[in-house]
Coordinates of C-alpha atoms in Angstrom, one line a residue:
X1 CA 16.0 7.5 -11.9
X2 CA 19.1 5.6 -11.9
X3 CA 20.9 7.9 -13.3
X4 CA 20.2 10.9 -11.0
X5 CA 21.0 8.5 -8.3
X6 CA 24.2 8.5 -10.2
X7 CA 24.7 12.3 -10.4
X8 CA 24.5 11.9 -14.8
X9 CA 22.0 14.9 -15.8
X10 CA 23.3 13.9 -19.5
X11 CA 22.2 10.6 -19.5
X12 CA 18.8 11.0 -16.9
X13 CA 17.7 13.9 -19.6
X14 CA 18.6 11.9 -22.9
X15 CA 16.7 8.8 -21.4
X16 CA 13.6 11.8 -20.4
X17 CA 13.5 13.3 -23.6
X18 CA 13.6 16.6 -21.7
X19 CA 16.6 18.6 -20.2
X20 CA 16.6 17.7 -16.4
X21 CA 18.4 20.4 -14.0
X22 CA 20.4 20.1 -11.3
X23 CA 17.2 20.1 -9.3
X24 CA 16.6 16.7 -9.9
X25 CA 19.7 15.3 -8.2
X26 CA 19.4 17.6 -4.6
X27 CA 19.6 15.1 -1.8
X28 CA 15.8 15.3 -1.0
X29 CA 15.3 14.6 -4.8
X30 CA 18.1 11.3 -4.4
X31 CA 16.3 10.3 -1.6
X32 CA 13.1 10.2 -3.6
X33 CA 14.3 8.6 -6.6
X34 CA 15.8 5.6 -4.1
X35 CA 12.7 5.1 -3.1
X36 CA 10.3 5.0 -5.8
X37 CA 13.1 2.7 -7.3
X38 CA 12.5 0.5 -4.5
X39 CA 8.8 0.5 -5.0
X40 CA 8.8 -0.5 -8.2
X41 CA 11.4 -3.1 -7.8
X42 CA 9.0 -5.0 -5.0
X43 CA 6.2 -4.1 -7.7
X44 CA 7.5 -3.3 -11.4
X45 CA 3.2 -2.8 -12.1
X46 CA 3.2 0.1 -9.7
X47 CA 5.6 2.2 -12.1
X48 CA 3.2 4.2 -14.4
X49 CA 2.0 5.8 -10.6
X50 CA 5.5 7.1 -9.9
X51 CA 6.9 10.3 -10.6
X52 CA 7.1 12.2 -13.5
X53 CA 8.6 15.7 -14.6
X54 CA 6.2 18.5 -14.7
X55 CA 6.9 20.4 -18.4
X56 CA 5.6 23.0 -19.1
X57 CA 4.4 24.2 -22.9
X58 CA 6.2 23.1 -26.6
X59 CA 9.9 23.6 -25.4
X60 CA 10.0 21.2 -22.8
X61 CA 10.9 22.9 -19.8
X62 CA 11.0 21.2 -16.9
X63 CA 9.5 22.9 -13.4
X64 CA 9.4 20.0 -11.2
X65 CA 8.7 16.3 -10.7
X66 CA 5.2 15.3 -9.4
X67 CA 3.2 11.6 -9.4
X68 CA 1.5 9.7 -7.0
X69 CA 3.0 7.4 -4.4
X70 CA 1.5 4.0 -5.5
X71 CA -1.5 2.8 -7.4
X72 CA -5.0 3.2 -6.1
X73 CA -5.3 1.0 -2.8
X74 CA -7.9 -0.8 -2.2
X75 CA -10.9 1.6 -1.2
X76 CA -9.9 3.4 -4.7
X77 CA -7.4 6.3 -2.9
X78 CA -4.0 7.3 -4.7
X79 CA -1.8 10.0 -3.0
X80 CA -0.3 12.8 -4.5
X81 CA 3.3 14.2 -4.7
X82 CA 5.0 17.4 -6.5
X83 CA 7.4 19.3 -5.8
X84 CA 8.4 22.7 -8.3
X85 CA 12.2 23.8 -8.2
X86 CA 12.6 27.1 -6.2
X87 CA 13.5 29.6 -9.2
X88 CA 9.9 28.3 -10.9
X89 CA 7.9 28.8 -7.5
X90 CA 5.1 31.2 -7.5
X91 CA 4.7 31.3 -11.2
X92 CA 1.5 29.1 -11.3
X93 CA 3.2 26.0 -11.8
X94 CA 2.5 24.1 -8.8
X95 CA -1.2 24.6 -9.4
X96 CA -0.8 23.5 -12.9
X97 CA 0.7 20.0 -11.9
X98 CA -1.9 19.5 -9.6
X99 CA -5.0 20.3 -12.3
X100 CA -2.9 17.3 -14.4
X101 CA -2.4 15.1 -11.5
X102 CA -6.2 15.4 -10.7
X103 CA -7.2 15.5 -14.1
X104 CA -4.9 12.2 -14.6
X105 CA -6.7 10.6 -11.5
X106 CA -10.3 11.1 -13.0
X107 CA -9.0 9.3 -16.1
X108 CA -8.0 6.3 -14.1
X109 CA -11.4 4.1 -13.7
X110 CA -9.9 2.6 -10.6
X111 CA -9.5 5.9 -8.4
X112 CA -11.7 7.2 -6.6
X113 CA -10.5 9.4 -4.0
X114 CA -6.9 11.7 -4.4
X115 CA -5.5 12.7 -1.0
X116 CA -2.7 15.3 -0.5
X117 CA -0.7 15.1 3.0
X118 CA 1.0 18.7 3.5
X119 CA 3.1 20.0 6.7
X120 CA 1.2 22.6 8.4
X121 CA 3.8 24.8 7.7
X122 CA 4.0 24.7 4.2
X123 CA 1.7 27.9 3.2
X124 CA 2.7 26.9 -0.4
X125 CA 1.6 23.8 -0.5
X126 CA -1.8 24.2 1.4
X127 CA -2.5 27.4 -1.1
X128 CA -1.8 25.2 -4.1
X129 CA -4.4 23.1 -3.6
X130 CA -7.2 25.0 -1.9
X131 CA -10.0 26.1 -4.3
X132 CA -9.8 21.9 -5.6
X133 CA -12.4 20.8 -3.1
X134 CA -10.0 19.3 -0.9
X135 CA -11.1 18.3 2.7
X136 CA -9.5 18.6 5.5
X137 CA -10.1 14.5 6.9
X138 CA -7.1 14.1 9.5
X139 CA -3.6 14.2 10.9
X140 CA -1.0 11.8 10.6
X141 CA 3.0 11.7 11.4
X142 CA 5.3 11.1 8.8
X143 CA 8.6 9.3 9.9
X144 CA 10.3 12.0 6.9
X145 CA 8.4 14.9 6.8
X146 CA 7.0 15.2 10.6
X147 CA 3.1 15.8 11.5
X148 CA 1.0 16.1 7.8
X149 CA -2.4 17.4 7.4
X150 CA -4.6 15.1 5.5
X151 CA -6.8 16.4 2.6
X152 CA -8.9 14.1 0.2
X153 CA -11.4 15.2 -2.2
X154 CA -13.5 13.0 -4.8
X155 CA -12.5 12.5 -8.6
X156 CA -14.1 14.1 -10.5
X157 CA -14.6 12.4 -14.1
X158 CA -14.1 15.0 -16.6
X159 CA -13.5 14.3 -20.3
X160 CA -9.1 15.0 -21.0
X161 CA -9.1 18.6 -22.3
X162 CA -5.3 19.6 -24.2
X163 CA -4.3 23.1 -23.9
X164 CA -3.0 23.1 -20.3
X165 CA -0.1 24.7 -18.6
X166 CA 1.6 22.0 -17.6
X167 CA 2.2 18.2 -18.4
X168 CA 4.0 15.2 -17.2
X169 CA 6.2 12.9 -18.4
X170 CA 7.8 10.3 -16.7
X171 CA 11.2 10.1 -15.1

């Protein structure tokens, strides 16, 4: 992450292991990688919950970023966050780092609950995740992102199953 803060795609990919683009070091992404920094400098423990790039199959190519914004809190709730570069939108993707973000929360003894906070704007976004069981539970305002819908729905605690469209690996 220190490296995209930097503007070095060279050096941010060769530390990945996968070939970052240009959409990793957008202002919106800087501002995101600043922050998570920040996290896990007031908490190095919290790192494994941060962000990862979403790859997709055996060549490594990166759609996105997604993760979750901290470890579980204390009622057992983690948040979710992804984000898939325009030219990969509409392809499937998004829903595919979700299934791995869920599917990575059910492994996770310690979670019970994943909530997703989505503008009511974004049609994207609240089509992603409809047909996971998500619930609408609320309404909050986000000093960033403006008035969010809040959606949770359970884990469920299926058994890791390989084969899927898309994986993470960390930033």
């Amino acid at each position: 992450m220190s490296a995209l803060l930097d503007r070095d795609l060279s050096e941010a990919s060769r530390v990945a292991g996968v070939s970052l683009t240009e959409y990793f070091v957008t202002d919106t992404a800087r501002w995101l990688w600043q922050f998570r920094l920040d996290q896990m400098a007031a908490d190095p423990g919290h790192a494994r919950w941060m962000v990862r790039q979403a790859v997709v199959g055996d060549k490594g190519l990166v759609v996105g970023h997604a993760g979750f914004h901290g470890p579980p809190d204390e009622v057992g709730m983690v948040e979710i966050g992804y984000s898939v570069a325009p030219r990969f939108r509409r392809q499937g993707y998004a829903r595919s780092t979700l299934t791995e973000l869920l599917r990575r929360a059910a492994a996770e003894t310690a979670v019970t609950t994943v909530r997703a906070t989505i503008s009511p704007d974004n049609v994207a976004s609240l089509a992603t995740i409809s047909g996971f069981g998500f619930v609408e539970v609320g309404e909050q305002w986000d000093e960033e992102d403006g008035l969010e819908l809040v959606f949770e729905v359970p884990v469920r605690r299926v058994p890791a199953v390989d084969g899927g469209v898309c994986g993470t690996t960390p930033v």
